[in-house]
Amino acid sequence: MKSATQKSLNDAPGAKGYFRRTLAALGMAGEDRTRTSSVSYASFNWIRIVFGIVLIYDSWTSLSWQHKVASAQALGLPTSSPVLHLLVIILAFVELAVALSILSNRGVIPMSWVGIGYAAFVWIVFQHGGDFGQDGTDPGVALPYIVMFLFLIGVERLRTVPDVSNNELLTLARNGFGLLWGYDALLKFQPYFLNHFTDFLTSAQTDMQGTWTASYDQLFLVVTNAMGPHLVAVLVALTEALVAASLISGRGLRIMAPIGFLLSFAIWSTAETWGGPYSLGVSAEAAQLFGAATIYMMAFFYIMTLYNPLDLLRARSRVLG
């Protein structure tokens, strides 16, 4: 009787907040249990810890002189400006507080909302809404951080509501991630990217000259030139579009999520030059670690936990058995 009463209360109008009702009206009421893997709150703990370490590193590098110079340029202030130094310190403190909350697993939901506000502020003020130019290939690194914080909030909900079909935040995070990939694909269909694809590789190779990474980039250049740079650029753009469609629809993610992860890794290790140089503790702008592709890879860990690719192998084994 008590459980029936509780269910009726949960289903009553106004039982859910306006935000949750809005997401449900948009078709984001939760994940489809017929498609997701069997997961629990504990399945995602390691991702939370890794992301917390990422934020610790970010807060440290944001205090470097190189970061202050980049911030001064973004804000149009002299490096001697007291306002600049105060803002950098405040942002570093906020990010550190969010990181410690996530690592200690205390107050994760409210501090993740703080993290979303922080990343949105950085995206607008420091990254100028993506700061799009003709060579832009992504909408700015701060937006993937927002996706990660949404995943954190959604997973935290699993503590009290373990049913993923009743978790709007996980669905919002997945769809938001899909929209990011869709926008990335749109940028990569632009003429500049299609006609200057190898320039991203050669520029990265120049930056890493004298290291083994330059030879690694050269391998990608050889393969790209053998296949045809324009063809490879089109294939990259089409792949991103397919990953976006899979993320937004929630279909085929056991195949497309690993593909998206591998593509993100290829971008990070070539065009983004592994996000370096790490030896200087440099963060080129606020809320940046190793480049956007790194945060994309971490978001795919959430997707591949929800939609475990190994389920395909297990299903095949059962059929063969």
mmCIF file with all atom_site columns, N, CA, C and O in Angstrom, residues 95-129:
data_model
loop_
_atom_site.group_PDB
_atom_site.id
_atom_site.type_symbol
_atom_site.label_atom_id
_atom_site.label_alt_id
_atom_site.label_comp_id
_atom_site.label_asym_id
_atom_site.label_entity_id
_atom_site.label_seq_id
_atom_site.pdbx_PDB_ins_code
_atom_site.Cartn_x
_atom_site.Cartn_y
_atom_site.Cartn_z
_atom_site.occupancy
_atom_site.B_iso_or_equiv
_atom_site.pdbx_formal_charge
_atom_site.auth_seq_id
_atom_site.auth_comp_id
_atom_site.auth_asym_id
_atom_site.auth_atom_id
_atom_site.pdbx_PDB_model_num
ATOM 1   N N  . GLU A 1 95  ? 37.584 26.055 -9.606  1.00 0.00 ? 95  GLU A N  1
ATOM 2   C CA . GLU A 1 95  ? 37.838 24.762 -10.244 1.00 0.00 ? 95  GLU A CA 1
ATOM 3   C C  . GLU A 1 95  ? 38.441 23.770 -9.257  1.00 0.00 ? 95  GLU A C  1
ATOM 4   O O  . GLU A 1 95  ? 38.100 22.584 -9.273  1.00 0.00 ? 95  GLU A O  1
ATOM 5   N N  . LEU A 1 96  ? 39.311 24.246 -8.380  1.00 0.00 ? 96  LEU A N  1
ATOM 6   C CA . LEU A 1 96  ? 39.892 23.369 -7.367  1.00 0.00 ? 96  LEU A CA 1
ATOM 7   C C  . LEU A 1 96  ? 38.816 22.852 -6.410  1.00 0.00 ? 96  LEU A C  1
ATOM 8   O O  . LEU A 1 96  ? 38.805 21.670 -6.045  1.00 0.00 ? 96  LEU A O  1
ATOM 9   N N  . ALA A 1 97  ? 37.892 23.730 -6.006  1.00 0.00 ? 97  ALA A N  1
ATOM 10  C CA . ALA A 1 97  ? 36.804 23.326 -5.118  1.00 0.00 ? 97  ALA A CA 1
ATOM 11  C C  . ALA A 1 97  ? 35.926 22.274 -5.782  1.00 0.00 ? 97  ALA A C  1
ATOM 12  O O  . ALA A 1 97  ? 35.529 21.282 -5.149  1.00 0.00 ? 97  ALA A O  1
ATOM 13  N N  . VAL A 1 98  ? 35.626 22.465 -7.060  1.00 0.00 ? 98  VAL A N  1
ATOM 14  C CA . VAL A 1 98  ? 34.824 21.485 -7.802  1.00 0.00 ? 98  VAL A CA 1
ATOM 15  C C  . VAL A 1 98  ? 35.576 20.159 -7.894  1.00 0.00 ? 98  VAL A C  1
ATOM 16  O O  . VAL A 1 98  ? 34.997 19.083 -7.688  1.00 0.00 ? 98  VAL A O  1
ATOM 17  N N  . ALA A 1 99  ? 36.882 20.234 -8.176  1.00 0.00 ? 99  ALA A N  1
ATOM 18  C CA . ALA A 1 99  ? 37.699 19.017 -8.299  1.00 0.00 ? 99  ALA A CA 1
ATOM 19  C C  . ALA A 1 99  ? 37.731 18.233 -6.991  1.00 0.00 ? 99  ALA A C  1
ATOM 20  O O  . ALA A 1 99  ? 37.575 17.001 -6.987  1.00 0.00 ? 99  ALA A O  1
ATOM 21  N N  . LEU A 1 100 ? 37.924 18.919 -5.878  1.00 0.00 ? 100 LEU A N  1
ATOM 22  C CA . LEU A 1 100 ? 37.993 18.240 -4.588  1.00 0.00 ? 100 LEU A CA 1
ATOM 23  C C  . LEU A 1 100 ? 36.652 17.605 -4.228  1.00 0.00 ? 100 LEU A C  1
ATOM 24  O O  . LEU A 1 100 ? 36.602 16.508 -3.641  1.00 0.00 ? 100 LEU A O  1
ATOM 25  N N  . SER A 1 101 ? 35.559 18.265 -4.580  1.00 0.00 ? 101 SER A N  1
ATOM 26  C CA . SER A 1 101 ? 34.233 17.704 -4.339  1.00 0.00 ? 101 SER A CA 1
ATOM 27  C C  . SER A 1 101 ? 34.040 16.416 -5.128  1.00 0.00 ? 101 SER A C  1
ATOM 28  O O  . SER A 1 101 ? 33.557 15.412 -4.600  1.00 0.00 ? 101 SER A O  1
ATOM 29  N N  . ILE A 1 102 ? 34.452 16.439 -6.385  1.00 0.00 ? 102 ILE A N  1
ATOM 30  C CA . ILE A 1 102 ? 34.289 15.267 -7.244  1.00 0.00 ? 102 ILE A CA 1
ATOM 31  C C  . ILE A 1 102 ? 35.193 14.126 -6.785  1.00 0.00 ? 102 ILE A C  1
ATOM 32  O O  . ILE A 1 102 ? 34.777 12.964 -6.743  1.00 0.00 ? 102 ILE A O  1
ATOM 33  N N  . LEU A 1 103 ? 36.429 14.435 -6.407  1.00 0.00 ? 103 LEU A N  1
ATOM 34  C CA . LEU A 1 103 ? 37.346 13.389 -5.954  1.00 0.00 ? 103 LEU A CA 1
ATOM 35  C C  . LEU A 1 103 ? 36.908 12.775 -4.631  1.00 0.00 ? 103 LEU A C  1
ATOM 36  O O  . LEU A 1 103 ? 37.031 11.567 -4.424  1.00 0.00 ? 103 LEU A O  1
ATOM 37  N N  . SER A 1 104 ? 36.392 13.609 -3.728  1.00 0.00 ? 104 SER A N  1
ATOM 38  C CA . SER A 1 104 ? 35.968 13.099 -2.419  1.00 0.00 ? 104 SER A CA 1
ATOM 39  C C  . SER A 1 104 ? 34.576 12.490 -2.462  1.00 0.00 ? 104 SER A C  1
ATOM 40  O O  . SER A 1 104 ? 34.136 11.867 -1.487  1.00 0.00 ? 104 SER A O  1
ATOM 41  N N  . ASN A 1 105 ? 33.881 12.679 -3.590  1.00 0.00 ? 105 ASN A N  1
ATOM 42  C CA . ASN A 1 105 ? 32.523 12.157 -3.772  1.00 0.00 ? 105 ASN A CA 1
ATOM 43  C C  . ASN A 1 105 ? 31.549 12.757 -2.764  1.00 0.00 ? 105 ASN A C  1
ATOM 44  O O  . ASN A 1 105 ? 30.640 12.080 -2.273  1.00 0.00 ? 105 ASN A O  1
ATOM 45  N N  . ARG A 1 106 ? 31.727 14.031 -2.465  1.00 0.00 ? 106 ARG A N  1
ATOM 46  C CA . ARG A 1 106 ? 30.843 14.745 -1.537  1.00 0.00 ? 106 ARG A CA 1
ATOM 47  C C  . ARG A 1 106 ? 30.319 16.015 -2.222  1.00 0.00 ? 106 ARG A C  1
ATOM 48  O O  . ARG A 1 106 ? 31.089 16.791 -2.768  1.00 0.00 ? 106 ARG A O  1
ATOM 49  N N  . GLY A 1 107 ? 29.020 16.189 -2.155  1.00 0.00 ? 107 GLY A N  1
ATOM 50  C CA . GLY A 1 107 ? 28.410 17.370 -2.769  1.00 0.00 ? 107 GLY A CA 1
ATOM 51  C C  . GLY A 1 107 ? 28.596 17.422 -4.266  1.00 0.00 ? 107 GLY A C  1
ATOM 52  O O  . GLY A 1 107 ? 28.716 18.514 -4.840  1.00 0.00 ? 107 GLY A O  1
ATOM 53  N N  . VAL A 1 108 ? 28.602 16.264 -4.915  1.00 0.00 ? 108 VAL A N  1
ATOM 54  C CA . VAL A 1 108 ? 28.917 16.205 -6.345  1.00 0.00 ? 108 VAL A CA 1
ATOM 55  C C  . VAL A 1 108 ? 27.878 16.945 -7.182  1.00 0.00 ? 108 VAL A C  1
ATOM 56  O O  . VAL A 1 108 ? 28.232 17.676 -8.112  1.00 0.00 ? 108 VAL A O  1
ATOM 57  N N  . ILE A 1 109 ? 26.601 16.781 -6.859  1.00 0.00 ? 109 ILE A N  1
ATOM 58  C CA . ILE A 1 109 ? 25.562 17.403 -7.683  1.00 0.00 ? 109 ILE A CA 1
ATOM 59  C C  . ILE A 1 109 ? 25.633 18.934 -7.633  1.00 0.00 ? 109 ILE A C  1
ATOM 60  O O  . ILE A 1 109 ? 25.727 19.581 -8.687  1.00 0.00 ? 109 ILE A O  1
ATOM 61  N N  . PRO A 1 110 ? 25.604 19.556 -6.441  1.00 0.00 ? 110 PRO A N  1
ATOM 62  C CA . PRO A 1 110 ? 25.672 21.031 -6.446  1.00 0.00 ? 110 PRO A CA 1
ATOM 63  C C  . PRO A 1 110 ? 26.972 21.567 -7.029  1.00 0.00 ? 110 PRO A C  1
ATOM 64  O O  . PRO A 1 110 ? 26.974 22.575 -7.759  1.00 0.00 ? 110 PRO A O  1
ATOM 65  N N  . MET A 1 111 ? 28.096 20.887 -6.763  1.00 0.00 ? 111 MET A N  1
ATOM 66  C CA . MET A 1 111 ? 29.366 21.375 -7.283  1.00 0.00 ? 111 MET A CA 1
ATOM 67  C C  . MET A 1 111 ? 29.490 21.136 -8.792  1.00 0.00 ? 111 MET A C  1
ATOM 68  O O  . MET A 1 111 ? 30.205 21.870 -9.490  1.00 0.00 ? 111 MET A O  1
ATOM 69  N N  . SER A 1 112 ? 28.785 20.131 -9.301  1.00 0.00 ? 112 SER A N  1
ATOM 70  C CA . SER A 1 112 ? 28.774 19.934 -10.756 1.00 0.00 ? 112 SER A CA 1
ATOM 71  C C  . SER A 1 112 ? 28.004 21.053 -11.438 1.00 0.00 ? 112 SER A C  1
ATOM 72  O O  . SER A 1 112 ? 28.381 21.511 -12.524 1.00 0.00 ? 112 SER A O  1
ATOM 73  N N  . TRP A 1 113 ? 26.930 21.532 -10.789 1.00 0.00 ? 113 TRP A N  1
ATOM 74  C CA . TRP A 1 113 ? 26.216 22.689 -11.340 1.00 0.00 ? 113 TRP A CA 1
ATOM 75  C C  . TRP A 1 113 ? 27.105 23.931 -11.303 1.00 0.00 ? 113 TRP A C  1
ATOM 76  O O  . TRP A 1 113 ? 27.084 24.756 -12.225 1.00 0.00 ? 113 TRP A O  1
ATOM 77  N N  . VAL A 1 114 ? 27.915 24.051 -10.237 1.00 0.00 ? 114 VAL A N  1
ATOM 78  C CA . VAL A 1 114 ? 28.901 25.140 -10.188 1.00 0.00 ? 114 VAL A CA 1
ATOM 79  C C  . VAL A 1 114 ? 29.890 24.987 -11.344 1.00 0.00 ? 114 VAL A C  1
ATOM 80  O O  . VAL A 1 114 ? 30.254 25.969 -12.005 1.00 0.00 ? 114 VAL A O  1
ATOM 81  N N  . GLY A 1 115 ? 30.309 23.743 -11.597 1.00 0.00 ? 115 GLY A N  1
ATOM 82  C CA . GLY A 1 115 ? 31.229 23.477 -12.699 1.00 0.00 ? 115 GLY A CA 1
ATOM 83  C C  . GLY A 1 115 ? 30.630 23.851 -14.046 1.00 0.00 ? 115 GLY A C  1
ATOM 84  O O  . GLY A 1 115 ? 31.325 24.380 -14.919 1.00 0.00 ? 115 GLY A O  1
ATOM 85  N N  . ILE A 1 116 ? 29.331 23.598 -14.216 1.00 0.00 ? 116 ILE A N  1
ATOM 86  C CA . ILE A 1 116 ? 28.660 23.973 -15.466 1.00 0.00 ? 116 ILE A CA 1
ATOM 87  C C  . ILE A 1 116 ? 28.676 25.495 -15.626 1.00 0.00 ? 116 ILE A C  1
ATOM 88  O O  . ILE A 1 116 ? 28.959 26.020 -16.711 1.00 0.00 ? 116 ILE A O  1
ATOM 89  N N  . GLY A 1 117 ? 28.374 26.208 -14.526 1.00 0.00 ? 117 GLY A N  1
ATOM 90  C CA . GLY A 1 117 ? 28.414 27.674 -14.586 1.00 0.00 ? 117 GLY A CA 1
ATOM 91  C C  . GLY A 1 117 ? 29.807 28.184 -14.884 1.00 0.00 ? 117 GLY A C  1
ATOM 92  O O  . GLY A 1 117 ? 29.994 29.127 -15.672 1.00 0.00 ? 117 GLY A O  1
ATOM 93  N N  . TYR A 1 118 ? 30.814 27.554 -14.267 1.00 0.00 ? 118 TYR A N  1
ATOM 94  C CA . TYR A 1 118 ? 32.212 27.928 -14.488 1.00 0.00 ? 118 TYR A CA 1
ATOM 95  C C  . TYR A 1 118 ? 32.603 27.731 -15.952 1.00 0.00 ? 118 TYR A C  1
ATOM 96  O O  . TYR A 1 118 ? 33.175 28.627 -16.591 1.00 0.00 ? 118 TYR A O  1
ATOM 97  N N  . ALA A 1 119 ? 32.278 26.539 -16.504 1.00 0.00 ? 119 ALA A N  1
ATOM 98  C CA . ALA A 1 119 ? 32.651 26.247 -17.888 1.00 0.00 ? 119 ALA A CA 1
ATOM 99  C C  . ALA A 1 119 ? 31.915 27.162 -18.861 1.00 0.00 ? 119 ALA A C  1
ATOM 100 O O  . ALA A 1 119 ? 32.488 27.606 -19.864 1.00 0.00 ? 119 ALA A O  1
ATOM 101 N N  . ALA A 1 120 ? 30.640 27.466 -18.564 1.00 0.00 ? 120 ALA A N  1
ATOM 102 C CA . ALA A 1 120 ? 29.881 28.373 -19.429 1.00 0.00 ? 120 ALA A CA 1
ATOM 103 C C  . ALA A 1 120 ? 30.500 29.774 -19.412 1.00 0.00 ? 120 ALA A C  1
ATOM 104 O O  . ALA A 1 120 ? 30.604 30.434 -20.454 1.00 0.00 ? 120 ALA A O  1
ATOM 105 N N  . PHE A 1 121 ? 30.914 30.228 -18.228 1.00 0.00 ? 121 PHE A N  1
ATOM 106 C CA . PHE A 1 121 ? 31.560 31.535 -18.102 1.00 0.00 ? 121 PHE A CA 1
ATOM 107 C C  . PHE A 1 121 ? 32.850 31.577 -18.916 1.00 0.00 ? 121 PHE A C  1
ATOM 108 O O  . PHE A 1 121 ? 33.117 32.543 -19.650 1.00 0.00 ? 121 PHE A O  1
ATOM 109 N N  . VAL A 1 122 ? 33.644 30.525 -18.789 1.00 0.00 ? 122 VAL A N  1
ATOM 110 C CA . VAL A 1 122 ? 34.916 30.462 -19.521 1.00 0.00 ? 122 VAL A CA 1
ATOM 111 C C  . VAL A 1 122 ? 34.663 30.443 -21.018 1.00 0.00 ? 122 VAL A C  1
ATOM 112 O O  . VAL A 1 122 ? 35.355 31.117 -21.798 1.00 0.00 ? 122 VAL A O  1
ATOM 113 N N  . TRP A 1 123 ? 33.656 29.683 -21.440 1.00 0.00 ? 123 TRP A N  1
ATOM 114 C CA . TRP A 1 123 ? 33.356 29.562 -22.868 1.00 0.00 ? 123 TRP A CA 1
ATOM 115 C C  . TRP A 1 123 ? 32.958 30.909 -23.464 1.00 0.00 ? 123 TRP A C  1
ATOM 116 O O  . TRP A 1 123 ? 33.365 31.265 -24.568 1.00 0.00 ? 123 TRP A O  1
ATOM 117 N N  . ILE A 1 124 ? 32.164 31.671 -22.705 1.00 0.00 ? 124 ILE A N  1
ATOM 118 C CA . ILE A 1 124 ? 31.668 32.959 -23.198 1.00 0.00 ? 124 ILE A CA 1
ATOM 119 C C  . ILE A 1 124 ? 32.741 34.052 -23.096 1.00 0.00 ? 124 ILE A C  1
ATOM 120 O O  . ILE A 1 124 ? 33.016 34.779 -24.060 1.00 0.00 ? 124 ILE A O  1
ATOM 121 N N  . VAL A 1 125 ? 33.377 34.161 -21.914 1.00 0.00 ? 125 VAL A N  1
ATOM 122 C CA . VAL A 1 125 ? 34.284 35.279 -21.650 1.00 0.00 ? 125 VAL A CA 1
ATOM 123 C C  . VAL A 1 125 ? 35.679 35.053 -22.226 1.00 0.00 ? 125 VAL A C  1
ATOM 124 O O  . VAL A 1 125 ? 36.258 35.944 -22.856 1.00 0.00 ? 125 VAL A O  1
ATOM 125 N N  . PHE A 1 126 ? 36.239 33.848 -22.008 1.00 0.00 ? 126 PHE A N  1
ATOM 126 C CA . PHE A 1 126 ? 37.604 33.587 -22.440 1.00 0.00 ? 126 PHE A CA 1
ATOM 127 C C  . PHE A 1 126 ? 37.673 33.022 -23.861 1.00 0.00 ? 126 PHE A C  1
ATOM 128 O O  . PHE A 1 126 ? 38.584 33.333 -24.613 1.00 0.00 ? 126 PHE A O  1
ATOM 129 N N  . GLN A 1 127 ? 36.708 32.151 -24.190 1.00 0.00 ? 127 GLN A N  1
ATOM 130 C CA . GLN A 1 127 ? 36.764 31.490 -25.495 1.00 0.00 ? 127 GLN A CA 1
ATOM 131 C C  . GLN A 1 127 ? 35.828 32.130 -26.510 1.00 0.00 ? 127 GLN A C  1
ATOM 132 O O  . GLN A 1 127 ? 35.714 31.650 -27.645 1.00 0.00 ? 127 GLN A O  1
ATOM 133 N N  . HIS A 1 128 ? 35.154 33.204 -26.098 1.00 0.00 ? 128 HIS A N  1
ATOM 134 C CA . HIS A 1 128 ? 34.326 34.004 -27.008 1.00 0.00 ? 128 HIS A CA 1
ATOM 135 C C  . HIS A 1 128 ? 33.315 33.153 -27.765 1.00 0.00 ? 128 HIS A C  1
ATOM 136 O O  . HIS A 1 128 ? 33.131 33.304 -28.979 1.00 0.00 ? 128 HIS A O  1
ATOM 137 N N  . GLY A 1 129 ? 32.667 32.250 -27.032 1.00 0.00 ? 129 GLY A N  1
ATOM 138 C CA . GLY A 1 129 ? 31.659 31.408 -27.664 1.00 0.00 ? 129 GLY A CA 1
ATOM 139 C C  . GLY A 1 129 ? 32.214 30.452 -28.691 1.00 0.00 ? 129 GLY A C  1
ATOM 140 O O  . GLY A 1 129 ? 31.533 30.035 -29.624 1.00 0.00 ? 129 GLY A O  1
#
